[in-house]
Amino acid sequence: MKKILTLGVESSCDETSVAVIENGRKVLTNIIYSQIKDHQKYGGVVPEMASRLHVMNIIPCITKAIKEAGIKQEDIDLVATTKGPGLLGALSTGIAAAKTLAYTLKKPFIAVHHLEGHIYSNLLDDNSNFEYPCLALIASGGHTQLVLINKPFDYQLISNTLDDAIGEAFDKSARIAGLGYPGGPIIDKLAQEGNPKKYRFPSVKTANPLDFSFSGLKTAALHMSKELNLLEQPKDSQIMKDFCASFQNKLISELTGKTFKAAEEYNANQIIIAGGVAANSFLRKVLVERTDLNVSLPPLKYCTDNAAMIACAGHYRYLNGETTALDIEPKANLSLFPEKSKL
Ligand code: KG4
Ligand code: ZN
């Protein structure tokens, strides 16, 4: 059987990434140019700077990916890219580059939803398949949702966050405590040496018990940070580690409690995790240790934004008979649920 080589492009936020994968699963290369250092001094992503850095880095990333994959341009069978959601200027660069490549190579082009990419990251470097109905916990910098996947590409929204996304709760609270950006990995690391029971955070109530809400916890983190005078504490102090462990414990128990409840309510055969927060070591531990349900975790290196996951989703869309016209435009607020899409 002929191998299908997919070149994927991802540029929705602050990572310029280009990957080449074989038959949807085997990652030949996954180049990621992270802009984190450039944005760090501003405490978060500066959209205009993100666009400019994508423009600078996209062609070097494509060239490097093709070289490292050990292929020639002409060997590429399919070009996949992220169409949204994300920063408009950032998305535009990746889409323009991917379209141009598909056009000049005369190869099929497919534009995929960023969150579908995160979902498909579970299949990379693996040969298992999703077990439907499958419950996806999407936990990233922009989204916190429970999604039931009834069959391939059939997504049903079960619950959503009413305010902040969980990644935002990590990032904003880290900033409040003077820990820098991005907060998720920093809190995760400090929490490993902290006491998760040291400080108590208020319980969260939502009208739909499966919905999420993190703004109250963020406010509680702000008050606690003032009380403990965290801005004046060394980053590696025990107070800081205990604060991180307690806050993370609360956020992760909110996520996992509702995920386990929904999985039982909807008779899911499998729970999968998708999005940058899937890299959280405590979340991964709880998901493995505290349930008998069947859980799939994406490989750590494919949790945060990368092009291999986009190539994987694109490959399966293509096998499903889909391609995308070359006049497609980026969508900043694209929904995974078509009827809710808006510009
Ligand atoms: O999926 P992603 O790379 O970008 C979006 O699509 O949003 O997710 C980025 C988010 C950030 O909020 C970051 O703080 C969080 O994922 N994150 C983590 C960890 N690694 C990244 N959150 C908690 N623990 C981590 N280890
Ligand atoms: Zn993402």
Short mmCIF file of C-alpha atoms and ligand atoms in Angstrom, two decimals:
data_model
loop_
_atom_site.label_atom_id
_atom_site.label_comp_id
_atom_site.label_asym_id
_atom_site.label_seq_id
_atom_site.Cartn_x
_atom_site.Cartn_y
_atom_site.Cartn_z
CA MET A 1 0.00 0.00 0.00
CA LYS A 2 1.30 3.44 -0.91
CA LYS A 3 2.24 5.60 2.06
CA ILE A 4 0.43 8.91 2.49
CA LEU A 5 2.72 11.74 3.54
CA THR A 6 0.98 14.75 5.08
CA LEU A 7 2.65 18.06 5.72
CA GLY A 8 0.86 19.95 8.50
CA VAL A 9 1.05 23.61 9.47
CA GLU A 10 -0.05 25.20 12.78
CA SER A 11 0.15 28.93 13.56
CA SER A 12 -3.00 29.76 15.54
CA CYS A 13 -1.29 31.38 18.53
CA ASP A 14 2.35 31.63 19.58
CA GLU A 15 3.88 28.51 18.04
CA THR A 16 4.96 28.27 14.40
CA SER A 17 4.95 24.57 13.67
CA VAL A 18 5.38 22.37 10.60
CA ALA A 19 5.27 18.56 10.68
CA VAL A 20 5.51 15.68 8.25
CA ILE A 21 3.67 12.51 9.18
CA GLU A 22 3.26 9.15 7.46
CA ASN A 23 -0.13 7.42 7.17
CA GLY A 24 -1.65 9.70 9.78
CA ARG A 25 0.25 8.27 12.74
CA LYS A 26 4.01 8.13 12.32
CA VAL A 27 5.62 11.49 13.01
CA LEU A 28 8.67 11.91 10.76
CA THR A 29 9.31 15.39 12.08
CA ASN A 30 7.46 18.02 14.11
CA ILE A 31 9.28 21.36 14.04
CA ILE A 32 8.04 23.85 16.65
CA TYR A 33 9.34 27.38 16.83
CA SER A 34 7.94 28.65 20.12
CA GLN A 35 7.56 32.41 20.58
CA ILE A 36 7.13 32.09 24.36
CA LYS A 37 10.40 33.90 25.13
CA ASP A 38 9.41 36.82 22.87
CA HIS A 39 6.04 37.27 24.60
CA GLN A 40 7.22 36.52 28.16
CA LYS A 41 8.29 40.05 28.99
CA TYR A 42 4.77 41.29 28.21
CA GLY A 43 3.12 38.67 30.46
CA GLY A 44 1.08 37.12 27.63
CA VAL A 45 0.77 36.81 23.85
CA VAL A 46 0.98 40.10 21.91
CA PRO A 47 -1.07 39.36 18.75
CA GLU A 48 0.76 41.69 16.39
CA MET A 49 4.15 40.38 17.43
CA ALA A 50 2.87 36.81 17.02
CA SER A 51 1.85 37.55 13.39
CA ARG A 52 5.22 39.12 12.60
CA LEU A 53 7.15 36.18 14.06
CA HIS A 54 5.02 33.67 12.13
CA VAL A 55 5.79 35.57 8.91
CA MET A 56 9.51 35.39 9.71
CA ASN A 57 9.58 31.75 10.74
CA ILE A 58 7.10 29.89 8.58
CA ILE A 59 9.34 29.27 5.54
CA PRO A 60 12.38 28.26 7.65
CA CYS A 61 10.09 25.82 9.52
CA ILE A 62 8.76 24.32 6.25
CA THR A 63 12.28 23.96 4.82
CA LYS A 64 13.57 22.36 8.01
CA ALA A 65 10.63 19.96 8.30
CA ILE A 66 11.07 18.67 4.74
CA LYS A 67 14.81 18.26 5.29
CA GLU A 68 14.48 16.52 8.65
CA ALA A 69 11.76 14.19 7.38
CA GLY A 70 14.24 13.08 4.71
CA ILE A 71 11.77 13.67 1.88
CA LYS A 72 11.54 15.83 -1.22
CA GLN A 73 8.78 18.44 -1.64
CA GLU A 74 7.26 16.36 -4.43
CA ASP A 75 6.81 13.39 -2.06
CA ILE A 76 4.14 15.28 -0.07
CA ASP A 77 0.65 13.86 -0.78
CA LEU A 78 -1.48 16.25 1.28
CA VAL A 79 -1.09 19.67 2.90
CA ALA A 80 -3.08 20.33 6.10
CA THR A 81 -3.40 23.52 8.10
CA THR A 82 -5.34 25.04 11.01
CA LYS A 83 -8.28 27.19 9.84
CA GLY A 84 -9.29 28.43 13.32
CA PRO A 85 -9.99 29.29 16.05
CA GLY A 86 -7.07 31.50 17.03
CA LEU A 87 -5.52 34.90 16.39
CA LEU A 88 -6.56 36.09 12.93
CA GLY A 89 -3.17 37.45 11.86
CA ALA A 90 -1.37 34.40 13.22
CA LEU A 91 -3.72 31.95 11.46
CA SER A 92 -3.44 33.88 8.17
CA THR A 93 0.29 33.25 7.85
CA GLY A 94 0.02 29.48 8.24
CA ILE A 95 -3.00 29.24 5.94
CA ALA A 96 -1.34 31.35 3.21
CA ALA A 97 1.84 29.28 3.35
CA ALA A 98 -0.03 25.95 3.32
CA LYS A 99 -2.29 27.00 0.44
CA THR A 100 0.68 28.19 -1.61
CA LEU A 101 2.48 24.92 -1.03
CA ALA A 102 -0.56 22.86 -2.03
CA TYR A 103 -1.11 25.07 -5.10
CA THR A 104 2.46 24.93 -6.38
CA LEU A 105 2.85 21.21 -5.68
CA LYS A 106 -0.63 20.53 -7.15
CA LYS A 107 -1.55 18.47 -4.06
CA PRO A 108 -4.83 18.31 -2.11
CA PHE A 109 -5.31 20.85 0.65
CA ILE A 110 -7.28 20.42 3.86
CA ALA A 111 -8.00 22.98 6.58
CA VAL A 112 -8.90 21.59 10.01
CA HIS A 113 -10.28 22.86 13.30
CA HIS A 114 -7.56 23.47 15.88
CA LEU A 115 -9.43 21.55 18.60
CA GLU A 116 -9.94 18.60 16.26
CA GLY A 117 -6.16 18.61 15.95
CA HIS A 118 -5.82 18.41 19.74
CA ILE A 119 -8.32 15.51 19.78
CA TYR A 120 -6.36 13.62 17.11
CA SER A 121 -3.06 14.17 18.98
CA ASN A 122 -4.19 11.09 20.95
CA LEU A 123 -3.52 8.93 17.88
CA LEU A 124 0.02 10.10 17.12
CA ASP A 125 2.82 7.51 17.44
CA ASP A 126 0.09 5.00 18.35
CA ASN A 127 -1.97 2.38 16.58
CA SER A 128 -5.10 2.29 18.69
CA ASN A 129 -8.39 3.88 17.58
CA PHE A 130 -11.00 5.97 19.35
CA GLU A 131 -13.60 3.87 21.10
CA TYR A 132 -17.00 5.43 20.41
CA PRO A 133 -18.91 6.97 22.03
CA CYS A 134 -15.87 8.74 23.29
CA LEU A 135 -15.85 11.66 25.74
CA ALA A 136 -13.24 14.35 25.04
CA LEU A 137 -12.15 16.73 27.76
CA ILE A 138 -10.82 19.75 25.89
CA ALA A 139 -8.63 21.79 28.24
CA SER A 140 -6.52 24.49 26.66
CA GLY A 141 -5.66 28.18 26.88
CA GLY A 142 -8.89 29.16 25.13
CA HIS A 143 -11.31 26.29 25.75
CA THR A 144 -12.70 24.03 28.48
CA GLN A 145 -15.40 21.75 27.15
CA LEU A 146 -16.71 18.23 27.42
CA VAL A 147 -17.50 16.88 23.97
CA LEU A 148 -19.12 13.56 23.14
CA ILE A 149 -17.77 12.04 19.92
CA ASN A 150 -20.42 9.63 18.69
CA LYS A 151 -18.59 8.60 15.52
CA PRO A 152 -15.72 10.12 13.52
CA PHE A 153 -16.18 13.94 13.17
CA ASP A 154 -19.57 13.87 14.94
CA TYR A 155 -19.12 16.21 17.90
CA GLN A 156 -21.78 16.93 20.52
CA LEU A 157 -21.19 19.68 23.09
CA ILE A 158 -21.99 18.38 26.58
CA SER A 159 -20.73 21.25 28.69
CA ASN A 160 -18.63 24.36 28.51
CA THR A 161 -16.93 26.92 30.69
CA LEU A 162 -19.17 29.79 31.72
CA ASP A 163 -16.22 32.18 31.94
CA ASP A 164 -12.45 31.56 31.77
CA ALA A 165 -10.77 28.55 30.18
CA ILE A 166 -8.72 26.39 32.55
CA GLY A 167 -5.43 27.37 30.83
CA GLU A 168 -6.36 31.02 31.40
CA ALA A 169 -7.00 30.27 35.09
CA PHE A 170 -3.49 28.78 35.34
CA ASP A 171 -1.89 31.64 33.37
CA LYS A 172 -3.70 34.55 35.06
CA SER A 173 -3.20 33.19 38.59
CA ALA A 174 0.49 32.60 37.92
CA ARG A 175 0.76 36.22 36.80
CA ILE A 176 -1.05 37.38 39.97
CA ALA A 177 1.49 35.43 42.06
CA GLY A 178 4.40 36.93 40.10
CA LEU A 179 5.36 33.61 38.48
CA GLY A 180 5.48 34.71 34.83
CA TYR A 181 4.10 33.29 31.58
CA PRO A 182 2.89 30.68 30.66
CA GLY A 183 1.57 29.83 34.11
CA GLY A 184 0.47 26.23 33.54
CA PRO A 185 3.89 24.58 33.29
CA ILE A 186 5.33 26.82 36.06
CA ILE A 187 2.51 26.01 38.52
CA ASP A 188 2.72 22.31 37.56
CA LYS A 189 6.44 22.23 38.39
CA LEU A 190 6.27 24.15 41.69
CA ALA A 191 3.20 22.14 42.80
CA GLN A 192 5.25 18.93 42.71
CA GLU A 193 6.97 19.99 45.94
CA GLY A 194 3.94 21.59 47.59
CA ASN A 195 1.15 20.47 49.91
CA PRO A 196 -2.12 20.31 47.93
CA LYS A 197 -4.18 20.45 51.14
CA LYS A 198 -2.48 23.49 52.68
CA TYR A 199 -4.87 26.18 51.37
CA ARG A 200 -8.59 25.84 50.71
CA PHE A 201 -10.33 27.27 47.66
CA PRO A 202 -14.12 27.81 47.54
CA SER A 203 -16.34 25.23 45.88
CA VAL A 204 -17.73 26.06 42.45
CA LYS A 205 -21.47 25.91 41.71
CA THR A 206 -22.93 25.92 38.18
CA ALA A 207 -26.61 25.58 37.16
CA ASN A 208 -25.67 22.67 34.87
CA PRO A 209 -23.49 20.52 37.15
CA LEU A 210 -21.30 19.50 34.18
CA ASP A 211 -20.43 23.10 33.21
CA PHE A 212 -17.17 24.65 34.37
CA SER A 213 -16.45 28.02 35.97
CA PHE A 214 -13.00 29.28 36.90
CA SER A 215 -13.41 33.03 37.45
CA GLY A 216 -14.36 32.61 41.14
CA LEU A 217 -11.23 30.52 41.72
CA LYS A 218 -9.15 33.14 39.96
CA THR A 219 -10.55 35.83 42.30
CA ALA A 220 -9.89 33.55 45.30
CA ALA A 221 -6.30 33.13 44.04
CA LEU A 222 -5.97 36.92 43.87
CA HIS A 223 -7.15 37.36 47.49
CA MET A 224 -4.96 34.53 48.73
CA SER A 225 -1.99 35.90 46.85
CA LYS A 226 -2.42 39.24 48.66
CA GLU A 227 -2.92 37.54 52.04
CA LEU A 228 0.22 35.43 51.61
CA ASN A 229 2.09 38.37 50.10
CA LEU A 230 3.15 36.10 47.22
CA LEU A 231 4.62 38.88 45.08
CA GLU A 232 7.28 39.35 47.75
CA GLN A 233 8.01 35.62 48.18
CA PRO A 234 10.86 33.85 46.36
CA LYS A 235 9.48 31.72 43.50
CA ASP A 236 10.85 28.54 45.05
CA SER A 237 9.63 29.26 48.61
CA GLN A 238 7.52 26.63 50.38
CA ILE A 239 4.59 29.09 50.62
CA MET A 240 4.62 29.48 46.84
CA LYS A 241 4.86 25.71 46.27
CA ASP A 242 1.96 25.08 48.68
CA PHE A 243 -0.12 27.77 46.99
CA CYS A 244 0.56 26.22 43.54
CA ALA A 245 -0.20 22.68 44.77
CA SER A 246 -3.46 23.74 46.48
CA PHE A 247 -4.67 25.83 43.54
CA GLN A 248 -3.79 23.16 40.99
CA ASN A 249 -5.44 20.50 43.13
CA LYS A 250 -8.69 22.50 43.08
CA LEU A 251 -8.59 23.18 39.32
CA ILE A 252 -7.82 19.58 38.44
CA SER A 253 -10.44 18.11 40.77
CA GLU A 254 -13.03 20.38 39.10
CA LEU A 255 -11.97 19.04 35.70
CA THR A 256 -11.74 15.38 36.55
CA GLY A 257 -14.83 15.22 38.78
CA LYS A 258 -17.05 16.55 35.99
CA THR A 259 -15.33 14.43 33.34
CA PHE A 260 -15.90 11.19 35.28
CA LYS A 261 -19.52 12.16 35.96
CA ALA A 262 -20.21 12.94 32.28
CA ALA A 263 -18.50 9.73 31.12
CA GLU A 264 -20.88 7.69 33.27
CA GLU A 265 -23.95 9.74 32.39
CA TYR A 266 -23.31 9.41 28.64
CA ASN A 267 -22.03 5.81 28.75
CA ALA A 268 -18.73 6.74 27.14
CA ASN A 269 -16.50 3.84 26.17
CA GLN A 270 -13.42 6.01 26.43
CA ILE A 271 -12.27 9.33 27.89
CA ILE A 272 -9.71 11.29 25.88
CA ILE A 273 -7.90 14.48 26.87
CA ALA A 274 -7.01 17.26 24.45
CA GLY A 275 -5.32 20.67 24.68
CA GLY A 276 -2.28 22.20 26.35
CA VAL A 277 -3.47 21.49 29.89
CA ALA A 278 -3.36 17.74 29.04
CA ALA A 279 0.38 18.17 29.71
CA ASN A 280 -0.35 18.80 33.41
CA SER A 281 1.36 16.05 35.39
CA PHE A 282 -1.19 16.04 38.22
CA LEU A 283 -4.12 15.79 35.77
CA ARG A 284 -2.42 12.85 34.04
CA LYS A 285 -1.82 11.14 37.39
CA VAL A 286 -5.43 11.56 38.58
CA LEU A 287 -6.78 10.29 35.26
CA VAL A 288 -4.71 7.15 35.47
CA GLU A 289 -5.08 6.45 39.19
CA ARG A 290 -8.59 7.53 40.16
CA THR A 291 -10.85 5.81 37.69
CA ASP A 292 -11.45 2.39 36.21
CA LEU A 293 -12.78 4.03 33.04
CA ASN A 294 -10.80 3.66 29.83
CA VAL A 295 -8.63 6.81 29.51
CA SER A 296 -6.38 7.88 26.61
CA LEU A 297 -3.71 10.51 27.17
CA PRO A 298 -1.91 12.16 24.25
CA PRO A 299 1.89 11.76 24.32
CA LEU A 300 3.29 14.64 26.40
CA LYS A 301 5.17 16.16 23.46
CA TYR A 302 1.96 16.52 21.41
CA CYS A 303 -0.18 18.16 24.14
CA THR A 304 0.61 21.82 23.45
CA ASP A 305 0.18 23.37 20.01
CA ASN A 306 1.98 21.50 17.23
CA ALA A 307 1.55 20.71 13.55
CA ALA A 308 1.71 16.90 13.83
CA MET A 309 -1.77 16.86 15.41
CA ILE A 310 -3.10 19.06 12.59
CA ALA A 311 -1.56 16.74 9.98
CA CYS A 312 -3.15 13.75 11.76
CA ALA A 313 -6.66 15.28 11.79
CA GLY A 314 -6.16 16.41 8.17
CA HIS A 315 -5.14 12.89 7.11
CA TYR A 316 -8.32 11.39 8.55
CA ARG A 317 -10.54 14.13 7.04
CA TYR A 318 -8.88 13.41 3.68
CA LEU A 319 -9.47 9.64 4.01
CA ASN A 320 -13.10 10.60 4.70
CA GLY A 321 -13.22 12.09 1.19
CA GLU A 322 -12.83 15.75 2.16
CA THR A 323 -10.62 18.51 0.77
CA THR A 324 -10.77 22.28 1.21
CA ALA A 325 -10.99 24.92 -1.53
CA LEU A 326 -7.98 27.23 -1.78
CA ASP A 327 -10.04 30.38 -1.19
CA ILE A 328 -10.74 29.52 2.45
CA GLU A 329 -10.16 32.28 5.01
CA PRO A 330 -9.10 31.99 8.67
CA LYS A 331 -11.82 32.13 11.34
CA ALA A 332 -10.91 33.54 14.76
CA ASN A 333 -14.00 32.14 16.54
CA LEU A 334 -14.59 28.93 14.66
CA SER A 335 -16.74 26.46 16.58
CA LEU A 336 -16.30 22.70 16.51
CA PHE A 337 -20.08 22.51 16.30
CA PRO A 338 -20.97 23.88 12.83
CA GLU A 339 -24.28 25.59 13.63
CA LYS A 340 -22.53 27.76 16.23
CA SER A 341 -19.75 29.03 13.93
CA LYS A 342 -19.39 32.76 13.67
CA LEU A 343 -16.83 35.12 12.18
O1 KG4 B 1 -3.46 24.05 23.53
P1 KG4 B 1 -2.48 25.10 23.88
O2 KG4 B 1 -1.02 24.87 23.57
O3 KG4 B 1 -2.89 26.46 23.22
C1 KG4 B 1 -4.25 26.74 23.01
O4 KG4 B 1 -4.82 26.22 22.03
O5 KG4 B 1 -4.81 27.45 23.90
O6 KG4 B 1 -2.66 25.39 25.45
C2 KG4 B 1 -1.92 26.38 26.10
C3 KG4 B 1 -2.34 26.36 27.55
C4 KG4 B 1 -1.73 27.51 28.36
O7 KG4 B 1 -2.75 28.11 29.11
C5 KG4 B 1 -0.72 26.79 29.26
O8 KG4 B 1 -0.51 27.44 30.50
C6 KG4 B 1 -1.37 25.45 29.44
O9 KG4 B 1 -1.91 25.14 28.17
N1 KG4 B 1 -0.42 24.41 29.83
C7 KG4 B 1 -0.46 23.79 31.04
C8 KG4 B 1 0.66 22.94 31.10
N2 KG4 B 1 1.35 23.05 29.92
C9 KG4 B 1 0.67 23.96 29.16
N3 KG4 B 1 -1.34 23.90 32.05
C10 KG4 B 1 -1.12 23.15 33.15
N4 KG4 B 1 -0.06 22.33 33.28
C11 KG4 B 1 0.85 22.18 32.30
N5 KG4 B 1 1.89 21.35 32.44
ZN ZN B 2 -4.19 24.58 21.24
#
